[in-house]
Structures are given as structure tokens and as C-alpha cells.
């Protein structure tokens, strides 16, 4: 059940304050393995698929004029039944509702961290002043597909929320083992070819005013993508066979 006060969460600017605990005045910088495990278990309890971690580079912080370092990315899978529905205003609202249900829990994660002495603040999911995709890429845990979507190994239909925090010793990945994906995408392109709204220009840049994903929940690029239809591991094996034949 969605809290009435949380209605239309996605379109609030600035982010509404649903925290129950204040940030500590002198936040801790290091988290124990036990407490981080507890946070991951809390995320799994609410059907998140897991947490990724980004350490922002000085270059990215300068590009977007931000002063944050450490990011927790809470990932969830959008429901298959909802993804397969025909696009409509009603579907768009249902997707909003699903997004809001997960968003409520992210405040709980922030409060969990605050209670344990860490600074924790949500990043607005529709904040145009910063690229959430750029932050996600710095986790070394995802790549950007040809259709301009973040692909995690969890699945193409991953939604996510982000919390920036004072914790410096998160288990950041040093290398991205998914960098083969753009090469595979360059041989495919079905997401561009089958877009019902022709929402990509001649340079394959997404035309946001044309794309109806946010308004009507169009997921055609997800549905047609091999990563959604076959899964990450199967596509990777296909790519490796393809490379051998080159």
C-alpha cells in the first residue's frame, strides 16, 4: 500500500523529506562487513536484487559540479507482466506506482545508515543536473546499451535508486568486466530498428520528447533486446562464439 503522502513521488522537486532520522553531525567513514551485510539483507527483504557501489571520479564531480564521493545503488527488477503490457497512460501510472513502492524502502535504507552513524541522502531519480547513468557506470558494474539504457548483470529491466553516503570503504569494483557489451550491441541494433516511435535520431541519440517510456511505459526496446530475452550469460556466450568466427 502506497503512503498517501508519497503520491507522485517521482515528480517532486526538491526530493520530499520522508526521513525519520537526521544525518549525524560527525558521520562515520568506515562500515563493518557485518553492518554492510545487514544492509544487503535488508535490501533483499524488500525484493531488491542487490547493491552496487560507485566511487565518483574527480572528473565527473567537476563535470556536474557536485561534491559527493560514495554512492550506493539499490537495484530492483521491474515485473515481467508489467513490462509486457501494451503502452498506455494506465501502464505509465502502474510503473510509477511500482517505482514508488521501492522508493519508500530506500528511505528506510537511508535511515538505517543514519541510525548507525553514517551520512545518507537520496539522489532524486529525475534530477536533470546530474547523469545517473554516469554515476552507475562508475560502479564498474554496468554498461550503457545502444538504446541508452543501463545494463546490469541482474537484467536489462533493472530500475534503481541511489544514496550518497559518507562511507569510504565500500567494496568498489576496480574493473568493469562488461565492456564487451557495446561491441555486441554494434552488431545488433534491434532496439533502434524496432522502436515504434522512431525515438532515435540519425546519430542514435535518444529523443526524450519522442520516447514514450516515461509517459506510457513503452518498453519495446527492452522486449526486443537479446539481454532481456536470453539473459546476460547466454548473450555473453553467444558473443564469445561470434568473436571466434571473426
Coordinates of N, CA, C and O in Angstrom, one line a residue, residues 18-206:
X18 N 11.1 12.3 3.6 CA 10.5 11.2 4.4 C 11.4 10.5 5.3 O 11.2 9.4 5.7
X19 N 12.5 11.1 5.6 CA 13.4 10.5 6.6 C 12.8 10.6 8.0 O 12.2 11.6 8.3
X20 N 13.1 9.6 8.8 CA 12.7 9.6 10.2 C 13.9 9.9 11.1 O 13.6 10.2 12.3
X21 N 15.1 9.9 10.6 CA 16.3 10.1 11.4 C 17.1 11.1 10.7 O 17.3 11.1 9.5
X22 N 17.7 12.1 11.5 CA 18.5 13.1 11.0 C 19.9 12.5 10.7 O 20.4 11.6 11.3
X23 N 20.6 13.2 9.7 CA 22.0 12.8 9.5 C 22.9 13.1 10.7 O 22.6 14.2 11.4
X24 N 23.8 12.3 11.0 CA 24.7 12.6 12.2 C 25.6 13.8 11.9 O 25.9 14.1 10.8
X25 N 25.9 14.5 13.0 CA 26.8 15.7 12.8 C 28.2 15.4 12.4 O 28.8 16.1 11.7
X26 N 28.7 14.3 13.0 CA 30.0 13.8 12.6 C 30.0 12.4 12.1 O 30.2 11.4 12.8
X27 N 29.6 12.3 10.8 CA 29.4 10.9 10.3 C 30.6 10.1 10.2 O 31.7 10.5 10.0
X28 N 30.4 8.8 10.4 CA 31.5 7.8 10.3 C 31.9 7.6 8.8 O 31.1 7.9 7.9
X29 N 33.1 7.2 8.6 CA 33.6 7.0 7.3 C 33.9 5.5 6.9 O 34.1 5.2 5.7
X30 N 33.8 4.6 7.9 CA 34.0 3.2 7.6 C 32.9 2.4 8.2 O 32.5 2.6 9.3
X31 N 32.5 1.4 7.4 CA 31.4 0.5 7.8 C 32.0 -0.9 7.9 O 32.9 -1.4 7.2
X32 N 31.5 -1.7 8.9 CA 32.0 -3.0 9.1 C 31.4 -4.0 8.1 O 30.3 -3.7 7.5
X33 N 32.0 -5.1 7.9 CA 31.4 -6.1 7.0 C 30.1 -6.6 7.5 O 29.2 -6.9 6.6
X34 N 30.0 -6.7 8.8 CA 28.7 -7.2 9.3 C 27.6 -6.2 9.1 O 26.4 -6.7 8.7
X35 N 27.8 -5.0 9.2 CA 26.8 -4.0 9.0 C 26.4 -3.8 7.6 O 25.2 -3.7 7.2
X36 N 27.4 -3.9 6.7 CA 27.1 -3.9 5.3 C 26.3 -5.1 4.8 O 25.4 -5.0 4.0
X37 N 26.6 -6.2 5.4 CA 25.9 -7.5 5.1 C 24.4 -7.3 5.6 O 23.5 -7.7 4.9
X38 N 24.2 -6.6 6.7 CA 22.9 -6.4 7.2 C 22.1 -5.5 6.3 O 20.9 -5.7 6.1
X39 N 22.8 -4.5 5.7 CA 22.1 -3.6 4.8 C 21.7 -4.3 3.5 O 20.6 -4.1 3.0
X40 N 22.6 -5.2 3.0 CA 22.3 -6.0 1.9 C 21.1 -6.9 2.1 O 20.2 -7.1 1.3
X41 N 21.0 -7.5 3.3 CA 19.9 -8.4 3.7 C 18.6 -7.6 3.8 O 17.6 -8.1 3.4
X42 N 18.7 -6.4 4.2 CA 17.5 -5.5 4.3 C 17.0 -5.2 2.9 O 15.8 -5.2 2.6
X43 N 17.9 -5.0 2.0 CA 17.5 -4.7 0.6 C 16.9 -5.9 0.0 O 15.8 -5.8 -0.7
X44 N 17.4 -7.1 0.2 CA 16.8 -8.3 -0.3 C 15.5 -8.6 0.3 O 14.6 -9.1 -0.4
X45 N 15.3 -8.2 1.5 CA 14.0 -8.4 2.2 C 12.9 -7.7 1.4 O 11.7 -8.2 1.4
X46 N 13.2 -6.6 0.8 CA 12.2 -5.8 0.1 C 12.3 -6.0 -1.4 O 11.9 -5.1 -2.2
X47 N 12.8 -7.1 -1.8 CA 12.9 -7.6 -3.2 C 13.8 -6.8 -4.1 O 13.6 -6.7 -5.3
X48 N 14.8 -6.1 -3.5 CA 15.8 -5.5 -4.4 C 16.7 -6.6 -4.8 O 16.9 -7.6 -4.0
X49 N 17.4 -6.5 -5.9 CA 18.2 -7.6 -6.4 C 19.6 -7.5 -5.8 O 20.4 -8.5 -5.8
X50 N 20.0 -6.4 -5.3 CA 21.3 -6.2 -4.7 C 21.7 -4.7 -4.7 O 20.9 -3.8 -5.1
X51 N 23.0 -4.5 -4.3 CA 23.5 -3.1 -4.2 C 24.8 -3.1 -5.0 O 25.7 -4.0 -4.9
X52 N 25.0 -2.1 -5.8 CA 26.2 -1.8 -6.4 C 26.8 -0.5 -5.8 O 26.1 0.3 -5.1
X53 N 28.1 -0.3 -6.0 CA 28.8 0.8 -5.3 C 29.6 1.6 -6.3 O 30.4 1.1 -7.1
X54 N 29.4 3.0 -6.3 CA 30.2 3.9 -7.1 C 31.1 4.8 -6.3 O 30.6 5.4 -5.3
X55 N 32.3 4.9 -6.7 CA 33.2 5.9 -6.2 C 33.4 7.0 -7.3 O 34.0 6.6 -8.3
X56 N 32.9 8.2 -7.1 CA 32.9 9.1 -8.2 C 34.3 9.7 -8.4 O 35.0 10.1 -7.5
X57 N 34.6 9.8 -9.7 CA 35.9 10.4 -10.1 C 35.9 11.9 -9.9 O 34.8 12.5 -10.0
X58 N 37.1 12.5 -9.8 CA 37.2 14.0 -9.7 C 36.6 14.6 -11.0 O 36.0 15.7 -10.9
X59 N 36.9 13.9 -12.1 CA 36.4 14.5 -13.4 C 34.9 14.6 -13.5 O 34.3 15.6 -13.9
X60 N 34.2 13.5 -13.0 CA 32.8 13.5 -13.1 C 32.2 14.6 -12.1 O 31.3 15.3 -12.4
X61 N 32.8 14.7 -10.9 CA 32.4 15.7 -9.9 C 32.5 17.1 -10.5 O 31.7 17.9 -10.3
X62 N 33.6 17.3 -11.2 CA 33.8 18.6 -11.8 C 32.8 18.9 -13.0 O 32.3 20.0 -13.1
X63 N 32.6 17.8 -13.8 CA 31.7 18.0 -14.9 C 30.3 18.4 -14.4 O 29.6 19.2 -15.1
X64 N 29.8 17.8 -13.3 CA 28.4 18.1 -12.9 C 28.4 19.0 -11.6 O 27.3 19.2 -11.1
X65 N 29.6 19.5 -11.3 CA 29.6 20.5 -10.1 C 29.0 19.9 -8.9 O 28.1 20.5 -8.3
X66 N 29.4 18.7 -8.5 CA 28.9 18.1 -7.3 C 30.0 17.8 -6.3 O 31.2 17.6 -6.8
X67 N 29.7 17.7 -5.1 CA 30.7 17.4 -4.1 C 30.3 16.1 -3.3 O 30.1 16.2 -2.0
X68 N 30.1 15.0 -3.9 CA 29.8 13.8 -3.3 C 30.7 12.7 -3.8 O 31.2 12.8 -4.9
X69 N 31.0 11.7 -3.0 CA 32.0 10.7 -3.4 C 31.5 9.3 -3.5 O 31.7 8.6 -4.5
X70 N 30.8 8.9 -2.5 CA 30.4 7.4 -2.4 C 28.9 7.2 -2.6 O 28.1 7.8 -2.0
X71 N 28.6 6.3 -3.6 CA 27.2 6.1 -3.9 C 26.8 4.6 -3.7 O 27.6 3.7 -4.2
X72 N 25.7 4.4 -3.1 CA 25.1 3.1 -3.0 C 23.9 3.0 -4.1 O 23.1 3.9 -4.1
X73 N 24.0 2.0 -4.9 CA 22.9 1.9 -6.0 C 22.1 0.7 -5.6 O 22.5 -0.5 -5.7
X74 N 20.8 0.9 -5.3 CA 19.9 -0.1 -4.9 C 19.1 -0.5 -6.1 O 18.3 0.3 -6.7
X75 N 19.2 -1.8 -6.6 CA 18.7 -2.2 -7.8 C 17.4 -3.1 -7.6 O 17.4 -3.9 -6.7
X76 N 16.5 -3.0 -8.5 CA 15.3 -3.8 -8.5 C 14.9 -4.2 -9.9 O 15.2 -3.4 -10.8
X77 N 14.2 -5.3 -10.0 CA 13.7 -5.7 -11.4 C 12.3 -5.3 -11.5 O 11.4 -5.6 -10.7
X78 N 12.0 -4.7 -12.6 CA 10.6 -4.4 -13.0 C 9.9 -5.7 -13.4 O 10.5 -6.5 -14.0
X79 N 8.7 -5.8 -13.0 CA 7.9 -7.0 -13.2 C 7.7 -7.3 -14.7 O 7.4 -6.4 -15.4
X80 N 7.9 -8.6 -15.0 CA 7.7 -9.0 -16.4 C 6.3 -8.7 -16.9 O 6.1 -8.3 -18.1
X81 N 5.3 -9.0 -16.1 CA 3.9 -8.8 -16.5 C 3.7 -7.3 -16.9 O 3.0 -7.0 -17.9
X82 N 4.2 -6.5 -16.1 CA 4.1 -5.0 -16.3 C 4.8 -4.6 -17.6 O 4.3 -3.8 -18.4
X83 N 6.0 -5.1 -17.8 CA 6.8 -4.8 -18.9 C 6.2 -5.2 -20.2 O 6.2 -4.4 -21.2
X84 N 5.5 -6.3 -20.2 CA 4.8 -6.8 -21.4 C 3.5 -6.2 -21.7 O 2.9 -6.5 -22.8
X85 N 3.0 -5.4 -20.8 CA 1.7 -4.7 -21.1 C 1.8 -3.7 -22.3 O 2.9 -3.2 -22.5
X86 N 0.8 -3.5 -23.0 CA 0.8 -2.6 -24.1 C 0.9 -1.2 -23.5 O 0.3 -0.9 -22.4
X87 N 1.7 -0.3 -24.1 CA 1.9 1.1 -23.6 C 0.6 1.8 -23.5 O -0.3 1.7 -24.4
X88 N 0.4 2.5 -22.4 CA -0.8 3.3 -22.2 C -0.5 4.3 -21.0 O 0.4 4.1 -20.3
X89 N -1.4 5.2 -20.8 CA -1.3 6.1 -19.7 C -1.4 5.3 -18.4 O -0.8 5.5 -17.4
X90 N -2.3 4.3 -18.4 CA -2.6 3.5 -17.3 C -1.3 2.7 -16.9 O -0.9 2.5 -15.8
X91 N -0.6 2.1 -17.9 CA 0.6 1.4 -17.7 C 1.7 2.3 -17.1 O 2.4 2.0 -16.2
X92 N 1.7 3.6 -17.6 CA 2.7 4.5 -17.1 C 2.4 4.8 -15.6 O 3.4 4.9 -14.8
X93 N 1.2 4.9 -15.2 CA 0.8 5.1 -13.8 C 1.2 3.8 -13.0 O 1.7 4.0 -11.9
X94 N 1.0 2.6 -13.5 CA 1.3 1.4 -12.8 C 2.8 1.3 -12.6 O 3.3 0.9 -11.5
X95 N 3.6 1.7 -13.6 CA 5.0 1.7 -13.4 C 5.5 2.7 -12.4 O 6.4 2.5 -11.6
X96 N 4.8 3.9 -12.4 CA 5.1 4.9 -11.3 C 4.8 4.3 -9.9 O 5.6 4.5 -9.0
X97 N 3.7 3.6 -9.8 CA 3.3 3.0 -8.5 C 4.4 2.0 -8.1 O 4.7 2.0 -6.9
X98 N 4.8 1.2 -9.0 CA 5.9 0.2 -8.7 C 7.1 0.9 -8.2 O 7.8 0.5 -7.2
X99 N 7.5 1.9 -8.9 CA 8.7 2.7 -8.6 C 8.6 3.3 -7.2 O 9.5 3.3 -6.4
X100 N 7.4 3.8 -6.9 CA 7.2 4.5 -5.6 C 7.3 3.5 -4.5 O 7.8 3.8 -3.4
X101 N 6.7 2.3 -4.7 CA 6.8 1.2 -3.7 C 8.2 1.0 -3.3 O 8.6 0.8 -2.1
X102 N 9.1 0.8 -4.3 CA 10.5 0.6 -4.0 C 11.1 1.9 -3.3 O 12.0 1.8 -2.4
X103 N 10.7 3.0 -3.8 CA 11.3 4.3 -3.3 C 11.1 4.5 -1.8 O 12.0 5.0 -1.1
X104 N 9.9 4.0 -1.3 CA 9.6 4.2 0.1 C 10.7 3.4 0.9 O 11.2 3.9 1.9
X105 N 11.1 2.3 0.4 CA 12.0 1.5 1.2 C 13.4 2.1 1.2 O 14.2 1.9 2.1
X106 N 13.8 2.8 0.2 CA 15.1 3.4 0.1 C 15.3 4.4 1.2 O 16.4 4.6 1.7
X107 N 14.2 5.1 1.6 CA 14.3 6.0 2.8 C 14.6 5.2 4.0 O 15.3 5.6 4.9
X108 N 14.1 4.0 4.1 CA 14.4 3.1 5.3 C 15.9 2.7 5.3 O 16.5 2.7 6.3
X109 N 16.4 2.5 4.1 CA 17.8 2.2 4.0 C 18.7 3.4 4.5 O 19.7 3.2 5.2
X110 N 18.3 4.6 4.0 CA 19.0 5.8 4.5 C 18.9 5.9 6.0 O 19.9 6.3 6.6
X111 N 17.7 5.7 6.5 CA 17.6 5.8 8.0 C 18.4 4.8 8.7 O 18.9 5.0 9.8
X112 N 18.5 3.6 8.1 CA 19.3 2.5 8.7 C 20.8 3.0 8.8 O 21.4 2.8 9.9
X113 N 21.2 3.6 7.8 CA 22.6 4.1 7.8 C 22.8 5.3 8.7 O 23.8 5.4 9.5
X114 N 21.8 6.2 8.7 CA 21.9 7.3 9.7 C 21.9 6.9 11.1 O 22.7 7.4 11.9
X115 N 21.1 5.9 11.4 CA 21.0 5.4 12.8 C 22.3 4.8 13.2 O 22.6 4.9 14.4
X116 N 23.0 4.3 12.3 CA 24.3 3.6 12.6 C 25.5 4.6 12.4 O 26.7 4.2 12.4
X117 N 25.2 5.9 12.3 CA 26.2 6.9 12.3 C 26.8 7.4 11.0 O 27.8 8.1 11.0
X118 N 26.1 7.0 9.9 CA 26.6 7.4 8.6 C 25.7 8.5 7.9 O 24.5 8.5 8.1
X119 N 26.3 9.4 7.2 CA 25.6 10.3 6.4 C 25.0 9.6 5.2 O 25.6 8.7 4.6
X120 N 23.7 9.8 4.9 CA 23.0 9.1 3.8 C 21.9 10.0 3.3 O 21.0 10.4 4.0
X121 N 21.9 10.3 2.0 CA 20.9 11.1 1.4 C 20.5 10.5 0.0 O 21.4 10.1 -0.8
X122 N 19.3 10.5 -0.3 CA 18.8 10.0 -1.6 C 19.2 11.1 -2.7 O 19.2 12.3 -2.5
X123 N 19.5 10.5 -3.9 CA 19.7 11.4 -5.1 C 18.3 11.3 -5.8 O 17.8 10.2 -6.1
X124 N 17.8 12.4 -6.2 CA 16.5 12.4 -6.9 C 16.6 11.7 -8.2 O 17.5 11.9 -9.0
X125 N 15.7 10.7 -8.4 CA 15.8 9.9 -9.6 C 15.6 10.6 -10.9 O 15.9 10.1 -12.0
X126 N 15.0 11.8 -10.8 CA 14.8 12.6 -12.0 C 15.5 13.9 -12.0 O 15.2 14.9 -12.6
X127 N 16.6 13.9 -11.3 CA 17.5 15.1 -11.2 C 18.2 15.3 -12.5 O 19.1 14.5 -12.8
X128 N 17.9 16.4 -13.2 CA 18.5 16.6 -14.5 C 19.9 17.2 -14.4 O 20.6 17.4 -15.4
X129 N 20.3 17.6 -13.2 CA 21.6 18.3 -13.1 C 22.7 17.3 -13.0 O 23.9 17.7 -13.1
X130 N 22.4 16.0 -12.9 CA 23.5 15.0 -12.9 C 23.0 13.8 -13.6 O 21.9 13.5 -13.7
X131 N 24.0 13.1 -14.3 CA 23.7 11.9 -15.0 C 23.7 10.7 -14.1 O 24.8 10.3 -13.7
X132 N 22.6 10.1 -13.8 CA 22.6 8.9 -13.0 C 23.3 7.7 -13.8 O 23.9 6.8 -13.2
X133 N 23.2 7.8 -15.1 CA 23.9 6.7 -15.9 C 25.4 6.9 -15.7 O 26.1 5.9 -15.6
X134 N 25.9 8.1 -15.7 CA 27.3 8.3 -15.5 C 27.8 7.8 -14.1 O 28.8 7.2 -14.0
X135 N 26.9 8.0 -13.1 CA 27.2 7.5 -11.8 C 27.2 6.0 -11.8 O 28.1 5.3 -11.2
X136 N 26.2 5.4 -12.4 CA 26.1 4.0 -12.5 C 27.3 3.3 -13.2 O 27.8 2.3 -12.7
X137 N 27.8 4.0 -14.2 CA 28.9 3.5 -15.0 C 30.2 3.5 -14.1 O 31.0 2.6 -14.2
X138 N 30.2 4.4 -13.1 CA 31.4 4.4 -12.3 C 31.4 3.3 -11.2 O 32.4 3.2 -10.5
X139 N 30.4 2.6 -11.2 CA 30.3 1.4 -10.3 C 31.1 0.2 -10.9 O 31.4 -0.7 -10.2
X140 N 31.5 0.4 -12.2 CA 32.1 -0.8 -12.9 C 31.2 -2.0 -12.9 O 31.7 -3.1 -13.0
X141 N 29.9 -1.8 -12.7 CA 29.0 -2.9 -12.6 C 27.9 -2.9 -13.6 O 26.9 -3.6 -13.5
X142 N 28.0 -2.0 -14.6 CA 27.0 -1.9 -15.6 C 27.7 -1.2 -16.9 O 28.8 -0.7 -16.8
X143 N 26.9 -1.3 -18.0 CA 27.3 -0.6 -19.2 C 26.1 0.1 -19.8 O 24.9 -0.2 -19.4
X144 N 26.3 1.0 -20.7 CA 25.2 1.7 -21.4 C 24.9 1.0 -22.7 O 25.9 0.8 -23.5
X145 N 23.7 0.5 -23.0 CA 23.4 -0.2 -24.2 C 23.2 0.8 -25.3 O 23.1 2.0 -25.1
X146 N 23.0 0.3 -26.5 CA 22.8 1.1 -27.7 C 21.5 1.9 -27.6 O 21.4 3.0 -28.2
X147 N 20.5 1.4 -26.8 CA 19.3 2.2 -26.6 C 19.3 3.1 -25.4 O 18.3 3.6 -25.0
X148 N 20.6 3.4 -24.9 CA 20.8 4.3 -23.9 C 20.3 3.9 -22.5 O 19.9 4.7 -21.7
X149 N 20.2 2.6 -22.3 CA 19.8 2.0 -21.0 C 21.0 1.4 -20.3 O 22.0 1.0 -20.8
X150 N 20.8 1.5 -18.9 CA 21.9 0.8 -18.1 C 21.6 -0.7 -18.0 O 20.5 -1.1 -17.6
X151 N 22.6 -1.4 -18.4 CA 22.5 -2.9 -18.3 C 23.4 -3.4 -17.2 O 24.6 -3.2 -17.2
X152 N 22.8 -3.9 -16.2 CA 23.5 -4.6 -15.1 C 23.3 -6.1 -15.4 O 22.5 -6.6 -16.1
X153 N 24.2 -6.9 -14.8 CA 24.1 -8.4 -14.9 C 22.8 -8.9 -14.4 O 22.3 -10.0 -14.8
X154 N 22.2 -8.1 -13.5 CA 20.9 -8.5 -12.9 C 19.8 -8.6 -13.9 O 18.8 -9.3 -13.8
X155 N 19.9 -7.8 -15.0 CA 18.9 -7.8 -16.1 C 18.8 -6.4 -16.7 O 19.2 -5.4 -16.1
X156 N 18.3 -6.4 -17.9 CA 18.1 -5.1 -18.6 C 17.0 -4.3 -17.9 O 17.0 -3.1 -18.0
X157 N 16.0 -5.0 -17.4 CA 14.8 -4.3 -16.8 C 15.0 -3.9 -15.4 O 14.1 -3.9 -14.5
X158 N 16.3 -3.4 -15.1 CA 16.6 -3.0 -13.7 C 16.3 -1.5 -13.6 O 16.7 -0.7 -14.4
X159 N 15.6 -1.2 -12.5 CA 15.4 0.1 -12.0 C 16.3 0.3 -10.8 O 16.8 -0.7 -10.2
X160 N 16.6 1.6 -10.5 CA 17.5 1.7 -9.3 C 17.3 3.1 -8.7 O 16.8 4.0 -9.3
X161 N 17.6 3.1 -7.4 CA 17.7 4.3 -6.6 C 19.1 4.5 -6.1 O 19.8 3.5 -6.0
X162 N 19.5 5.7 -5.8 CA 20.9 6.0 -5.3 C 20.9 6.8 -4.0 O 20.0 7.6 -3.8
X163 N 21.8 6.4 -3.2 CA 22.0 7.1 -1.9 C 23.5 7.5 -1.9 O 24.4 6.7 -2.2
X164 N 23.8 8.8 -1.7 CA 25.2 9.2 -1.5 C 25.5 9.2 0.0 O 24.6 9.6 0.8
X165 N 26.7 8.7 0.4 CA 27.0 8.5 1.8 C 28.4 8.8 2.1 O 29.2 9.0 1.3
X166 N 28.6 8.9 3.4 CA 30.0 9.2 3.9 C 30.9 8.0 3.9 O 32.1 8.1 4.2
X167 N 30.4 6.8 3.6 CA 31.2 5.6 3.8 C 32.3 5.5 2.7 O 31.9 5.4 1.5
X168 N 33.5 5.5 3.1 CA 34.6 5.4 2.2 C 35.1 4.0 1.8 O 35.7 3.8 0.8
X169 N 34.8 3.0 2.7 CA 35.4 1.7 2.5 C 34.4 0.7 1.9 O 34.4 -0.5 2.2
X170 N 33.5 1.2 1.0 CA 32.6 0.3 0.3 C 33.4 -0.6 -0.6 O 34.4 -0.3 -1.1
X171 N 32.8 -1.8 -1.0 CA 33.5 -2.7 -1.9 C 33.4 -2.3 -3.3 O 32.8 -3.0 -4.1
X172 N 34.1 -1.2 -3.7 CA 34.1 -0.7 -5.1 C 34.8 -1.7 -6.0 O 35.9 -2.2 -5.7
X173 N 34.2 -1.9 -7.2 CA 34.9 -2.7 -8.2 C 35.9 -1.9 -8.9 O 35.7 -0.8 -9.3
X174 N 37.1 -2.5 -9.1 CA 38.2 -1.7 -9.8 C 38.1 -1.8 -11.3 O 38.6 -0.9 -12.0
X175 N 37.5 -2.9 -11.8 CA 37.5 -3.1 -13.2 C 36.1 -3.5 -13.7 O 35.3 -4.1 -12.9
X176 N 35.7 -3.1 -14.9 CA 34.4 -3.5 -15.4 C 34.6 -4.6 -16.4 O 35.2 -4.5 -17.4
X177 N 34.0 -5.8 -16.1 CA 34.1 -6.9 -17.0 C 33.0 -7.0 -18.0 O 32.7 -8.1 -18.6
X178 N 32.2 -5.9 -18.1 CA 31.1 -5.9 -19.1 C 31.4 -5.1 -20.3 O 30.5 -4.8 -21.1
X179 N 32.6 -4.7 -20.5 CA 32.9 -3.7 -21.6 C 32.9 -4.3 -23.0 O 33.0 -3.6 -24.0
X180 N 32.6 -5.6 -23.1 CA 32.4 -6.3 -24.4 C 31.0 -5.9 -24.9 O 30.8 -6.1 -26.1
X181 N 30.1 -5.5 -24.0 CA 28.7 -5.3 -24.5 C 28.5 -4.3 -25.6 O 27.8 -4.6 -26.6
X182 N 29.2 -3.1 -25.6 CA 29.0 -2.2 -26.7 C 29.4 -2.8 -28.0 O 28.8 -2.5 -29.1
X183 N 30.4 -3.7 -28.0 CA 30.8 -4.3 -29.3 C 29.7 -5.2 -29.8 O 29.4 -5.3 -31.0
X184 N 29.1 -6.0 -28.8 CA 28.0 -6.8 -29.2 C 26.8 -6.0 -29.7 O 26.2 -6.3 -30.8
X185 N 26.5 -4.9 -29.0 CA 25.4 -4.0 -29.4 C 25.6 -3.5 -30.8 O 24.6 -3.3 -31.6
X186 N 26.9 -3.2 -31.2 CA 27.1 -2.6 -32.5 C 26.8 -3.6 -33.6 O 26.6 -3.2 -34.8
X187 N 26.7 -4.9 -33.3 CA 26.3 -5.9 -34.3 C 24.8 -6.2 -34.3 O 24.4 -7.0 -35.1
X188 N 24.1 -5.6 -33.4 CA 22.7 -5.9 -33.2 C 21.8 -4.7 -33.7 O 21.5 -4.6 -34.9
X189 N 21.5 -3.8 -32.8 CA 20.7 -2.6 -33.2 C 19.2 -2.8 -33.3 O 18.5 -1.9 -33.8
X190 N 18.7 -4.0 -32.8 CA 17.3 -4.2 -33.0 C 16.5 -3.2 -32.2 O 15.3 -2.9 -32.6
X191 N 17.0 -2.7 -31.1 CA 16.3 -1.7 -30.3 C 16.1 -0.5 -31.0 O 15.0 0.2 -30.9
X192 N 17.0 -0.1 -31.9 CA 16.9 1.1 -32.7 C 15.9 0.9 -33.8 O 15.0 1.7 -34.1
X193 N 16.1 -0.3 -34.5 CA 15.3 -0.6 -35.7 C 13.8 -0.8 -35.4 O 13.0 -0.4 -36.2
X194 N 13.5 -1.3 -34.2 CA 12.1 -1.7 -33.9 C 11.4 -0.7 -33.1 O 10.3 -0.9 -32.6
X195 N 12.1 0.5 -32.8 CA 11.4 1.5 -32.0 C 10.1 2.0 -32.6 O 10.2 2.5 -33.7
X196 N 9.0 1.8 -32.0 CA 7.7 2.1 -32.7 C 7.5 3.6 -32.8 O 6.7 4.1 -33.7
X197 N 8.3 4.4 -32.1 CA 8.1 5.9 -32.1 C 9.3 6.6 -32.9 O 9.3 7.8 -33.0
X198 N 10.2 5.7 -33.4 CA 11.4 6.3 -34.1 C 12.0 7.4 -33.2 O 12.3 8.5 -33.6
X199 N 12.3 7.0 -32.0 CA 12.7 7.9 -30.9 C 14.3 8.1 -30.9 O 14.8 8.6 -29.9
X200 N 14.9 7.7 -32.0 CA 16.4 7.9 -32.0 C 16.7 8.7 -33.3 O 16.2 8.4 -34.4
X201 N 17.6 9.7 -33.2 CA 18.0 10.4 -34.4 C 19.0 9.7 -35.2 O 19.4 8.5 -34.9
X202 N 19.5 10.3 -36.3 CA 20.5 9.6 -37.2 C 21.8 9.2 -36.5 O 22.5 8.4 -37.0
X203 N 22.1 9.9 -35.3 CA 23.3 9.5 -34.6 C 23.0 8.6 -33.4 O 23.8 8.4 -32.5
X204 N 21.7 8.0 -33.4 CA 21.2 7.1 -32.4 C 21.1 7.8 -31.0 O 21.2 7.1 -30.0
X205 N 21.0 9.1 -31.0 CA 20.7 9.8 -29.8 C 19.2 9.7 -29.4 O 18.4 9.9 -30.3
X206 N 18.9 9.3 -28.2 CA 17.5 9.2 -27.8 C 16.8 10.5 -27.8 O 17.3 11.5 -27.1

